[in-house]
């Protein structure tokens, strides 16, 4: 049941003439009153020959005349009109039932609340089997005006309850996000001028097609002007853009002037603030290594961005809902961009999907547009690319779009967004047709080079091991030979079929898939495009990262014994500088852990210590290095009260805290058992042995 509240008027007698007249096409049969504010003594021109329309109009306008005479200022918008129509498949309701429905509607609208003796005057006229007209004058008996704000929402809720109570066709509940329907005057004008769409519908399609190309509102308006669309921006004194209106060439009024439509009148989500929020968002911060595995092909980037769309339908917070709504809004832009860049034979279905999904892009949930930056970037890159996709790439992207639209429909359904869920399901049908058409050439090519029987049996075992609950459906699917070819190709390039199957099944559940083999083909072709992972290279990379982060020694170093626990915690800046928490340098500590302090305490020359160390490790005895001039070959101890190699002091290495990183690196490479001069004190004639 639909109750459409019309704009208010001022001619009660004129509206009554239409309700009791024959109609524009003689469709009015037996017009009569079914109920009203006071049926006793109320004239009914349809049943009483002596009653006139003027007499009935005077009864309804009596409070209006009293108010005008008391206040002096006439009321000009006092006629309230609301047709109420049942669905064509609904049963014929009696006059009594229509009267009860009319009373519930005027109560919900605030025209005549139940129990209010000073409410507005109203009547309900029936001149057909499937609908009635409610007419009211919006001046109460006490001279006040009724509160009609949001009356349309309340009347719609009352109609949904009436449908349930009377067993009528159930319609979806409105959420104030639908666009304006074309008026009869607009449709007649489009028909007269030979246009397939009204001006507002035509402009909406052009604006949505331009959104993926722009990065700001100014750029969007410039793109529309380049597309021969008349743009009328509204700017402030500073030159900032405050609003805009667009016009269709040739859409003129009766005076020959161009007609402009503001963005908010075209669609609720095409206002300037909402467009700015979508287009002028800043990319969120990402990890420095996030670009390492990012594909360079924009079509692959779009498919990878769709893999991150995982709307949560249960136990979600407001922030999570805002991010999901932003992703769904950006998904519509990606569908539009794909339709523009796709080959001509696939464009019709994709354009239909984009038009159907436009209703699913907006809801009462306020979107956090920054969360959908990756999807919008992928859509923009697709529109700016000069080359179109090949068959397998387009098939993978359209299959990913199908699954993303399914997830969007489920999320809207879980949030009780009936209109948006229905629009998303309609888009799924068009996207599925486009995906089947894009995959058909690839399937033919794969089936033509199917692997041998032995290989197929081996791959079938992999399928049973990876997805046992769906194995029989996959192996009996007509697309199984093509899937076997894809798995064989992936195995030849170094991938593991078992692992690829598990990853594909985790990304897209197969329970609701019509043809699971086709779903796996597109997913595996997308995931196996990269080279097979090298376990040795990955392990080496992880070791390098760990060594750089924690100052670990290289794998060639000899194992060290565990140092005694200390009360001071390890600090990363000291370890990066080559220092230990107690202030000593790491090479000296390593030397002490290898037993060199015992040789040092025996007061042996450093050349003899080096020779004995080599002999002890099993190598050949090296020729002792001659001591430098001035070196006694004895280890010189530090002054009392000063630990060896304390930070900030001049040591064998110089000032540890003040030396450059390159200098410390060079000092850590020479032999630990050679005699070197003290660089920090040139006046000293003695030479010290670094141990």
XYZ file of C-alpha atoms in Angstrom:
691
model
C 0.000 0.000 0.000
C 1.332 3.385 -1.039
C 0.295 6.707 0.494
C 1.735 9.580 -1.542
C 1.376 12.971 0.144
C 1.073 15.677 -2.507
C 2.280 19.275 -2.240
C -0.121 21.520 -0.364
C -2.565 23.741 -2.233
C -5.137 26.484 -1.624
C -8.198 25.510 -3.729
C -10.440 23.104 -1.839
C -13.288 23.417 -4.350
C -11.000 22.620 -7.281
C -9.663 19.416 -5.704
C -13.214 18.281 -4.903
C -14.149 18.832 -8.536
C -11.423 16.416 -9.586
C -12.316 13.790 -6.963
C -16.017 13.777 -7.864
C -15.467 14.302 -11.581
C -15.024 11.724 -14.358
C -11.225 11.890 -14.281
C -8.770 12.642 -17.052
C -9.562 9.423 -18.883
C -13.064 8.688 -17.512
C -11.598 6.326 -14.961
C -13.590 7.591 -11.964
C -16.554 5.339 -11.174
C -19.105 5.991 -8.427
C -17.251 8.662 -6.397
C -18.549 8.863 -2.823
C -17.452 9.475 0.761
C -16.261 6.524 2.809
C -15.476 8.451 6.001
C -14.693 11.911 7.305
C -14.212 14.046 10.381
C -17.986 13.999 11.089
C -20.155 11.857 8.849
C -23.346 13.015 10.545
C -24.686 15.958 8.550
C -21.724 16.026 6.136
C -22.925 16.532 2.533
C -21.908 13.860 0.006
C -22.300 15.018 -3.611
C -21.842 11.442 -4.778
C -24.865 10.131 -2.883
C -27.047 13.208 -2.280
C -28.391 14.990 -5.337
C -29.042 18.143 -3.323
C -25.459 18.342 -2.005
C -22.999 20.397 -4.013
C -19.236 20.609 -4.142
C -19.376 24.219 -2.997
C -21.418 23.250 0.046
C -18.894 20.528 0.962
C -15.965 22.896 0.411
C -17.513 25.450 2.789
C -17.785 22.826 5.504
C -14.120 21.947 5.144
C -12.886 25.563 4.912
C -14.823 26.903 7.901
C -11.805 26.909 10.314
C -9.690 28.498 7.606
C -12.121 31.398 7.161
C -12.289 31.963 10.920
C -8.518 32.102 11.193
C -8.224 34.481 8.249
C -10.812 36.816 9.720
C -9.149 36.789 13.132
C -5.533 37.211 12.085
C -6.086 39.180 8.893
C -3.379 37.299 6.968
C -4.971 34.646 4.716
C -3.731 31.070 4.750
C -2.706 29.992 1.255
C -1.394 26.429 1.722
C -4.140 24.777 3.712
C -5.249 21.942 1.363
C -3.642 18.590 2.257
C -4.053 15.780 -0.286
C -2.960 12.145 0.100
C -3.965 9.367 -2.335
C -3.799 5.861 -0.831
C -3.514 2.963 -3.287
C -3.434 -0.804 -2.819
C -1.327 -3.142 -4.952
C -2.953 -4.562 -8.119
C -2.779 -8.097 -6.738
C -4.463 -7.154 -3.447
C -8.095 -8.008 -2.795
C -10.848 -5.413 -3.119
C -11.387 -3.690 0.191
C -14.831 -2.629 1.382
C -15.860 0.933 2.196
C -15.670 0.112 5.888
C -12.104 -1.171 5.545
C -11.081 1.860 3.504
C -12.632 4.090 6.162
C -10.585 2.411 8.904
C -7.420 2.751 6.817
C -8.101 6.466 6.240
C -8.552 7.073 9.977
C -5.232 5.369 10.753
C -3.434 7.455 8.125
C -4.744 10.862 9.285
C -3.857 9.852 12.837
C -0.283 8.964 11.814
C 0.102 12.158 9.779
C -1.042 14.402 12.636
C -4.113 15.677 10.789
C -6.631 14.162 13.203
C -5.087 12.297 16.148
C -7.376 9.879 17.934
C -9.371 11.536 20.726
C -8.636 15.100 19.561
C -11.981 16.923 19.226
C -10.277 20.076 17.881
C -8.436 18.357 15.046
C -8.467 19.355 11.389
C -11.429 18.648 9.138
C -10.954 15.912 6.545
C -12.780 13.492 4.238
C -11.923 10.315 2.304
C -13.355 9.917 -1.214
C -13.414 6.625 -3.123
C -13.910 6.632 -6.879
C -12.207 3.313 -7.776
C -11.821 -0.149 -6.308
C -8.106 0.057 -5.540
C -7.591 3.499 -3.983
C -9.038 6.438 -2.058
C -8.173 10.144 -1.741
C -7.866 11.881 1.615
C -8.494 15.644 1.607
C -7.951 17.804 4.687
C -7.704 21.488 5.562
C -4.699 22.120 7.787
C -6.264 24.548 10.239
C -7.553 23.135 13.525
C -10.842 24.084 15.159
C -8.930 26.249 17.640
C -7.179 28.122 14.822
C -3.758 26.517 15.248
C -1.858 24.691 12.525
C -1.063 20.965 12.909
C 2.486 19.663 13.206
C 3.113 17.876 9.916
C 6.899 17.615 10.057
C 8.047 14.151 8.899
C 4.432 13.182 8.270
C 5.492 11.178 5.225
C 7.733 8.918 7.354
C 4.967 8.312 9.872
C 2.398 7.615 7.178
C 4.756 5.135 5.523
C 5.230 3.277 8.801
C 1.453 3.171 9.237
C 1.053 1.695 5.748
C 3.531 -1.082 6.561
C 1.472 -1.968 9.625
C -1.784 -1.800 7.630
C -0.364 -4.245 5.088
C 0.369 -6.710 7.856
C -3.019 -6.283 9.551
C -5.109 -6.608 6.372
C -3.033 -9.255 4.638
C -1.943 -7.011 1.764
C 1.261 -6.986 -0.234
C 4.207 -6.109 1.997
C 6.441 -3.295 0.757
C 9.883 -2.302 1.992
C 10.240 0.345 4.641
C 11.638 3.658 3.429
C 14.798 5.185 4.899
C 14.819 8.664 3.293
C 17.748 7.833 1.016
C 15.851 7.200 -2.219
C 16.155 9.599 -5.108
C 13.284 11.624 -6.445
C 11.022 9.877 -8.888
C 10.451 11.624 -12.211
C 7.339 13.750 -12.272
C 4.735 13.303 -14.980
C 5.694 16.648 -16.479
C 9.332 15.516 -16.768
C 8.369 12.229 -18.415
C 6.032 13.969 -20.866
C 8.757 16.464 -21.736
C 11.310 13.704 -22.362
C 8.805 11.892 -24.565
C 8.044 15.073 -26.480
C 11.743 15.797 -27.101
C 12.578 12.189 -27.984
C 14.792 11.554 -24.948
C 15.057 8.085 -23.438
C 15.665 9.531 -19.952
C 14.460 12.564 -18.091
C 16.947 15.351 -17.490
C 17.653 14.430 -13.873
C 18.168 10.752 -14.714
C 20.494 11.665 -17.577
C 22.515 14.037 -15.399
C 22.788 11.471 -12.599
C 24.318 8.910 -14.955
C 26.828 11.472 -16.267
C 27.906 12.582 -12.794
C 28.378 9.022 -11.549
C 30.408 8.207 -14.643
C 32.692 11.188 -13.957
C 33.323 10.487 -10.263
C 36.005 7.765 -10.804
C 38.020 10.195 -12.971
C 38.261 13.026 -10.429
C 40.276 13.582 -7.277
C 38.487 16.748 -6.112
C 35.197 18.564 -6.554
C 36.794 21.201 -8.787
C 38.230 18.497 -11.023
C 34.826 16.816 -11.202
C 33.124 20.005 -12.383
C 35.850 20.539 -14.967
C 35.348 16.999 -16.235
C 31.590 17.581 -16.520
C 32.144 20.769 -18.500
C 34.457 18.888 -20.851
C 31.637 16.359 -21.343
C 29.363 19.143 -22.701
C 27.331 19.379 -19.501
C 26.304 22.854 -18.406
C 27.744 23.573 -14.949
C 26.720 26.475 -12.714
C 29.027 26.657 -9.665
C 28.148 28.711 -6.604
C 31.144 30.366 -4.957
C 31.657 32.468 -1.869
C 33.422 35.839 -1.626
C 36.757 34.063 -1.187
C 36.254 32.000 -4.322
C 35.623 28.756 -2.472
C 33.155 26.366 -4.039
C 29.928 26.335 -2.009
C 27.578 24.445 -4.311
C 26.841 23.552 -7.883
C 24.008 22.940 -10.316
C 24.094 21.180 -13.679
C 21.898 21.373 -16.739
C 21.230 19.234 -19.767
C 21.740 20.940 -23.115
C 18.361 21.674 -24.672
C 16.414 21.490 -21.399
C 14.674 24.886 -21.428
C 11.696 26.326 -19.595
C 8.729 28.090 -21.165
C 10.710 31.356 -21.320
C 13.574 29.713 -23.225
C 15.945 29.742 -20.229
C 18.256 26.885 -19.329
C 17.038 24.680 -16.462
C 19.660 23.793 -13.829
C 19.292 21.048 -11.233
C 21.239 21.168 -7.931
C 23.192 18.045 -7.085
C 21.049 17.293 -4.033
C 17.903 17.333 -6.182
C 19.415 14.796 -8.576
C 20.413 12.234 -5.917
C 20.921 12.482 -2.144
C 24.576 11.413 -2.358
C 25.524 13.929 -5.074
C 25.547 17.031 -2.895
C 28.785 19.006 -2.823
C 29.727 18.159 0.816
C 29.271 14.440 0.188
C 31.230 14.570 -3.055
C 34.072 16.391 -1.307
C 34.127 13.801 1.456
C 34.422 11.011 -1.116
C 36.916 12.600 -3.488
C 39.190 14.668 -1.255
C 40.095 12.091 1.374
C 43.689 11.596 2.478
C 45.239 8.175 2.099
C 45.656 6.368 5.433
C 49.149 5.641 6.660
C 50.525 2.288 5.565
C 53.447 0.136 6.550
C 56.710 0.948 4.715
C 56.806 -2.567 3.246
C 53.181 -2.466 2.025
C 54.223 -1.600 -1.526
C 56.586 -4.541 -1.835
C 53.903 -7.073 -2.852
C 51.580 -4.586 -4.569
C 50.898 -5.460 -8.237
C 51.708 -2.897 -10.894
C 48.772 -3.739 -13.175
C 45.738 -1.588 -12.204
C 43.378 -4.494 -12.920
C 45.322 -6.708 -10.513
C 45.366 -3.860 -7.992
C 41.573 -3.627 -8.158
C 41.173 -7.373 -7.621
C 43.588 -7.273 -4.689
C 41.753 -4.303 -3.168
C 38.469 -6.229 -3.380
C 40.040 -9.084 -1.415
C 40.184 -6.797 1.635
C 36.409 -6.183 1.586
C 35.146 -8.266 4.511
C 32.004 -6.638 5.966
C 31.093 -7.935 9.397
C 27.372 -8.635 9.771
C 27.268 -9.459 13.486
C 28.415 -7.590 16.582
C 29.701 -4.575 14.680
C 30.452 -1.167 16.102
C 29.506 2.177 14.633
C 33.068 2.709 13.408
C 33.096 -0.664 11.650
C 29.740 0.097 10.006
C 31.081 3.446 8.800
C 34.087 1.761 7.195
C 31.893 -0.879 5.563
C 29.534 1.746 4.156
C 32.508 3.618 2.695
C 33.783 0.438 1.044
C 30.356 -0.281 -0.467
C 30.147 3.272 -1.794
C 33.596 2.924 -3.374
C 32.584 -0.470 -4.779
C 29.971 1.279 -6.902
C 32.665 3.567 -8.313
C 34.833 0.552 -9.132
C 31.939 -1.128 -10.970
C 31.412 2.061 -12.984
C 35.125 2.325 -13.821
C 35.210 -1.326 -14.904
C 32.193 -0.764 -17.148
C 33.900 2.174 -18.852
C 37.197 0.350 -19.496
C 35.788 -3.102 -20.331
C 35.498 -4.342 -23.930
C 32.359 -3.342 -25.790
C 30.786 -6.807 -25.692
C 30.871 -6.817 -21.862
C 29.963 -3.187 -21.279
C 26.156 -3.459 -21.351
C 25.857 -5.836 -18.391
C 28.429 -3.893 -16.376
C 26.619 -0.598 -17.010
C 23.349 -2.177 -15.881
C 25.086 -3.437 -12.755
C 26.453 0.035 -12.031
C 23.012 1.622 -12.422
C 21.404 -0.981 -10.158
C 24.095 -0.717 -7.491
C 23.723 3.075 -7.212
C 20.863 2.609 -4.739
C 23.019 0.318 -2.588
C 25.786 2.941 -2.309
C 23.876 5.157 0.120
C 22.175 4.438 3.418
C 21.568 6.112 6.754
C 25.005 4.961 7.948
C 27.529 7.769 7.631
C 30.546 6.531 5.701
C 34.172 6.868 6.822
C 35.441 7.588 3.303
C 39.109 7.426 4.253
C 38.785 3.667 4.798
C 37.920 3.116 1.111
C 40.902 4.979 -0.332
C 42.399 1.815 -1.864
C 39.217 0.945 -3.776
C 38.827 4.492 -5.098
C 42.471 4.609 -6.148
C 42.032 1.321 -8.008
C 38.949 2.672 -9.791
C 40.794 5.851 -10.777
C 43.787 3.897 -12.079
C 41.511 1.729 -14.225
C 39.902 4.770 -15.838
C 43.328 6.277 -16.548
C 44.943 3.153 -17.990
C 45.432 3.077 -21.741
C 45.225 -0.693 -22.221
C 42.233 -2.887 -21.575
C 42.311 -6.177 -19.690
C 42.812 -9.585 -21.211
C 40.235 -12.322 -20.777
C 41.560 -13.944 -17.614
C 42.202 -10.618 -15.855
C 38.704 -9.313 -16.627
C 37.195 -12.630 -15.538
C 39.054 -12.487 -12.216
C 37.981 -8.883 -11.584
C 34.320 -9.445 -12.468
C 34.249 -12.567 -10.288
C 35.674 -10.505 -7.415
C 33.024 -7.847 -8.068
C 30.300 -10.498 -7.907
C 31.478 -11.702 -4.508
C 31.883 -8.133 -3.213
C 28.317 -7.296 -4.281
C 27.067 -10.457 -2.541
C 28.809 -9.359 0.664
C 27.295 -5.884 0.310
C 23.808 -7.382 -0.061
C 24.323 -9.522 3.051
C 25.528 -6.542 5.071
C 22.552 -4.389 4.032
C 20.178 -7.239 4.809
C 21.713 -7.683 8.258
C 21.304 -3.938 8.904
C 17.652 -4.041 7.744
C 18.381 -1.908 4.670
C 15.753 -3.545 2.466
C 16.010 -1.223 -0.541
C 19.812 -1.328 -0.589
C 19.909 -5.119 -0.239
C 17.477 -5.514 -3.138
C 19.552 -3.158 -5.297
C 22.737 -5.082 -4.505
C 21.070 -8.377 -5.435
C 19.986 -6.911 -8.768
C 23.568 -5.805 -9.402
C 24.790 -9.330 -8.586
C 22.661 -10.759 -11.387
C 24.127 -8.367 -13.961
C 27.670 -8.888 -12.681
C 27.247 -12.668 -12.783
C 26.211 -12.490 -16.428
C 29.248 -10.325 -17.200
C 31.554 -12.706 -15.306
C 30.237 -15.749 -17.191
C 30.727 -13.995 -20.524
C 34.274 -12.918 -19.607
C 35.268 -16.400 -18.422
C 33.886 -18.322 -21.408
C 36.926 -17.836 -23.742
C 39.324 -18.687 -20.918
C 37.421 -21.890 -20.136
C 37.553 -23.001 -23.754
C 41.307 -22.442 -23.910
C 41.930 -24.263 -20.618
C 39.765 -27.248 -21.495
C 41.562 -27.626 -24.822
C 44.851 -28.368 -23.052
C 43.638 -30.380 -20.079
C 46.335 -32.443 -18.320
C 46.642 -36.206 -18.498
C 44.561 -38.708 -16.581
C 47.286 -39.436 -14.043
C 47.808 -35.730 -13.359
C 44.077 -35.171 -12.948
C 43.855 -37.999 -10.414
C 46.710 -36.469 -8.428
C 45.083 -33.048 -8.521
C 41.751 -34.575 -7.509
C 43.432 -35.934 -4.393
C 44.697 -32.420 -3.660
C 41.131 -31.121 -3.969
C 39.824 -33.768 -1.563
C 42.555 -32.929 0.931
C 42.206 -29.125 0.695
C 38.396 -28.734 0.561
C 36.897 -32.093 1.563
C 33.398 -30.684 2.174
C 33.135 -29.355 -1.409
C 35.303 -31.908 -3.219
C 32.480 -33.847 -4.873
C 30.791 -30.699 -6.172
C 34.077 -29.460 -7.600
C 35.036 -32.753 -9.243
C 31.585 -33.150 -10.841
C 31.457 -29.542 -12.018
C 31.683 -29.087 -15.820
C 34.589 -26.715 -15.212
C 36.759 -29.311 -13.452
C 38.995 -30.038 -16.516
C 39.745 -26.318 -16.817
C 40.471 -26.112 -13.084
C 42.847 -29.069 -13.396
C 44.707 -27.200 -16.138
C 45.032 -24.122 -13.922
C 46.347 -26.213 -11.030
C 48.822 -28.006 -13.299
C 50.120 -24.688 -14.645
C 50.497 -23.335 -11.121
C 52.370 -26.441 -10.017
C 54.697 -26.144 -12.998
C 55.553 -22.577 -11.937
C 56.485 -23.705 -8.427
C 53.221 -23.318 -6.510
C 51.581 -25.981 -4.386
C 48.061 -26.866 -5.631
C 46.971 -27.904 -2.157
C 47.944 -24.518 -0.708
C 46.347 -22.566 -3.567
C 43.062 -24.426 -3.113
C 42.985 -23.717 0.604
C 43.700 -20.015 0.077
C 41.024 -19.701 -2.615
C 38.424 -21.457 -0.460
C 39.271 -19.177 2.468
C 38.819 -16.024 0.390
C 35.432 -17.010 -1.041
C 33.145 -19.547 0.632
C 31.893 -22.178 -1.806
C 28.613 -23.153 -0.160
C 26.548 -20.607 -2.100
C 28.563 -20.836 -5.331
C 26.598 -22.072 -8.339
C 29.689 -23.485 -10.035
C 32.525 -23.832 -7.499
C 35.087 -24.868 -10.121
C 34.676 -21.561 -11.952
C 35.053 -19.650 -8.705
C 38.305 -21.466 -7.948
C 39.612 -20.904 -11.479
C 39.370 -17.116 -11.230
C 40.747 -17.020 -7.688
C 43.710 -19.310 -8.396
C 44.578 -17.499 -11.623
C 44.753 -14.275 -9.627
C 46.775 -15.630 -6.697
C 49.201 -17.681 -8.820
C 50.219 -14.777 -11.043
C 53.135 -14.011 -8.705
C 56.250 -16.209 -8.598
C 56.225 -19.070 -6.154
C 57.562 -18.093 -2.719
C 61.227 -18.956 -2.115
C 61.576 -20.297 1.405
C 65.329 -19.772 1.552
C 65.086 -16.188 0.354
C 62.307 -15.433 2.809
C 64.241 -16.976 5.685
C 67.353 -14.988 4.756
C 65.325 -11.796 4.589
C 63.846 -12.434 8.016
C 67.308 -13.097 9.465
C 68.622 -9.878 7.955
C 65.736 -7.881 9.362
C 66.163 -9.453 12.791
C 69.913 -8.861 12.787
C 69.490 -5.228 11.816
C 66.808 -4.640 14.411
C 68.415 -6.353 17.400
C 72.127 -6.132 16.586
C 72.537 -9.915 16.216
C 75.801 -11.350 14.986
C 76.200 -12.947 11.594
C 75.678 -16.695 11.122
C 79.447 -17.169 10.629
C 80.269 -16.028 14.160
C 81.196 -18.653 16.696
C 78.559 -19.489 19.300
C 78.846 -17.461 22.448
C 78.223 -18.521 25.985
C 75.354 -16.951 27.851
C 76.411 -13.885 29.753
C 75.651 -13.496 33.430
C 72.321 -11.815 34.100
C 72.508 -8.167 34.947
C 70.122 -5.941 36.812
C 70.161 -3.351 34.032
C 67.798 -4.043 31.079
C 69.115 -4.150 27.553
C 68.638 -0.916 25.647
C 68.406 -1.084 21.867
C 70.281 2.200 21.166
C 73.363 0.842 22.985
C 73.211 -2.445 21.112
C 72.921 -0.654 17.793
C 75.993 1.431 18.656
C 77.968 -1.679 19.523
C 77.857 -1.071 23.293
C 76.716 -3.195 26.180
C 74.572 -1.846 29.021
C 77.578 -1.495 31.342
C 79.326 0.824 28.874
C 81.867 -1.614 27.440
C 82.155 -2.190 23.723
C 80.739 -5.377 22.232
C 84.005 -6.637 20.594
C 85.792 -6.471 23.939
C 82.951 -8.325 25.644
C 82.997 -11.006 22.928
C 86.729 -11.417 23.428
C 86.320 -11.882 27.161
C 83.587 -14.496 26.545
C 85.975 -16.476 24.326
C 88.525 -16.911 27.099
C 90.966 -14.174 26.136
C 90.932 -12.581 29.618
C 92.815 -15.571 31.025
C 95.620 -14.982 28.546
C 95.569 -11.296 29.309
C 95.832 -11.900 33.054
C 98.871 -14.103 32.457
C 100.644 -10.983 31.104
C 101.578 -12.694 27.809
C 102.359 -10.618 24.738
C 99.447 -10.245 22.335
C 101.341 -12.009 19.512
C 101.746 -15.113 21.676
C 98.067 -14.984 22.681
C 97.029 -14.884 19.018
C 99.234 -17.848 18.100
C 97.956 -19.968 20.975
C 94.358 -19.095 20.113
C 94.772 -20.254 16.511
C 96.502 -23.452 17.648
C 93.738 -24.133 20.147
C 91.015 -23.760 17.502
C 92.589 -26.426 15.322
C 94.099 -24.244 12.671
C 97.708 -23.825 11.612
C 99.918 -21.730 13.782
C 100.122 -18.316 12.241
C 103.292 -16.277 12.327
C 103.083 -13.904 15.251
C 102.650 -10.321 14.200
C 105.585 -8.189 15.305
C 104.823 -5.701 17.988
C 104.716 -2.124 16.875
C 107.322 0.364 17.929
C 106.869 1.425 21.488
C 104.559 -1.445 22.426
C 105.536 -3.446 25.501
C 103.196 -6.255 24.585
C 101.605 -5.975 27.994
C 98.011 -5.063 28.727
C 97.733 -1.713 30.447
C 94.988 -1.451 33.032
C 92.705 1.544 33.473
C 93.134 3.964 36.352
C 91.348 3.045 39.562
C 87.684 4.034 39.647
C 87.316 4.071 35.860
C 85.858 1.010 34.081
C 87.507 0.015 30.841
C 86.045 1.608 27.714
C 83.626 3.787 29.653
C 81.465 5.997 27.409
C 82.745 9.484 26.825
C 86.372 8.665 27.752
C 89.388 8.260 25.498
C 90.089 4.542 25.159
C 91.843 2.307 22.694
C 88.985 3.159 20.309
C 88.983 6.837 21.079
C 85.829 8.507 22.432
C 83.119 5.889 21.891
C 80.203 8.260 22.285
C 81.755 10.937 20.089
C 83.109 8.836 17.230
C 81.198 8.523 13.965
C 79.332 5.374 12.950
C 81.754 4.754 10.077
C 84.714 5.015 12.441
C 83.179 2.539 14.872
C 82.432 0.196 11.971
C 86.045 0.287 10.786
C 87.343 -0.358 14.282
C 85.131 -3.436 14.642
C 86.695 -5.140 11.607
C 90.397 -5.337 12.485
C 91.879 -8.254 14.342
C 91.240 -8.250 18.060
C 94.776 -9.426 18.863
C 96.943 -6.827 17.106
C 98.750 -3.955 18.732
C 97.450 -0.610 17.523
C 98.316 2.951 18.526
C 96.036 4.906 20.771
C 94.287 7.392 18.422
C 92.852 9.669 21.097
C 96.187 10.679 22.674
C 98.892 11.455 20.106
C 101.290 12.701 22.755
C 101.499 9.311 24.399
C 104.536 7.313 23.297
C 103.242 4.055 24.628
C 101.253 1.627 22.557
C 98.335 -0.282 23.897
C 97.162 -3.721 22.989
C 93.466 -4.004 22.124
C 92.014 -7.100 23.693
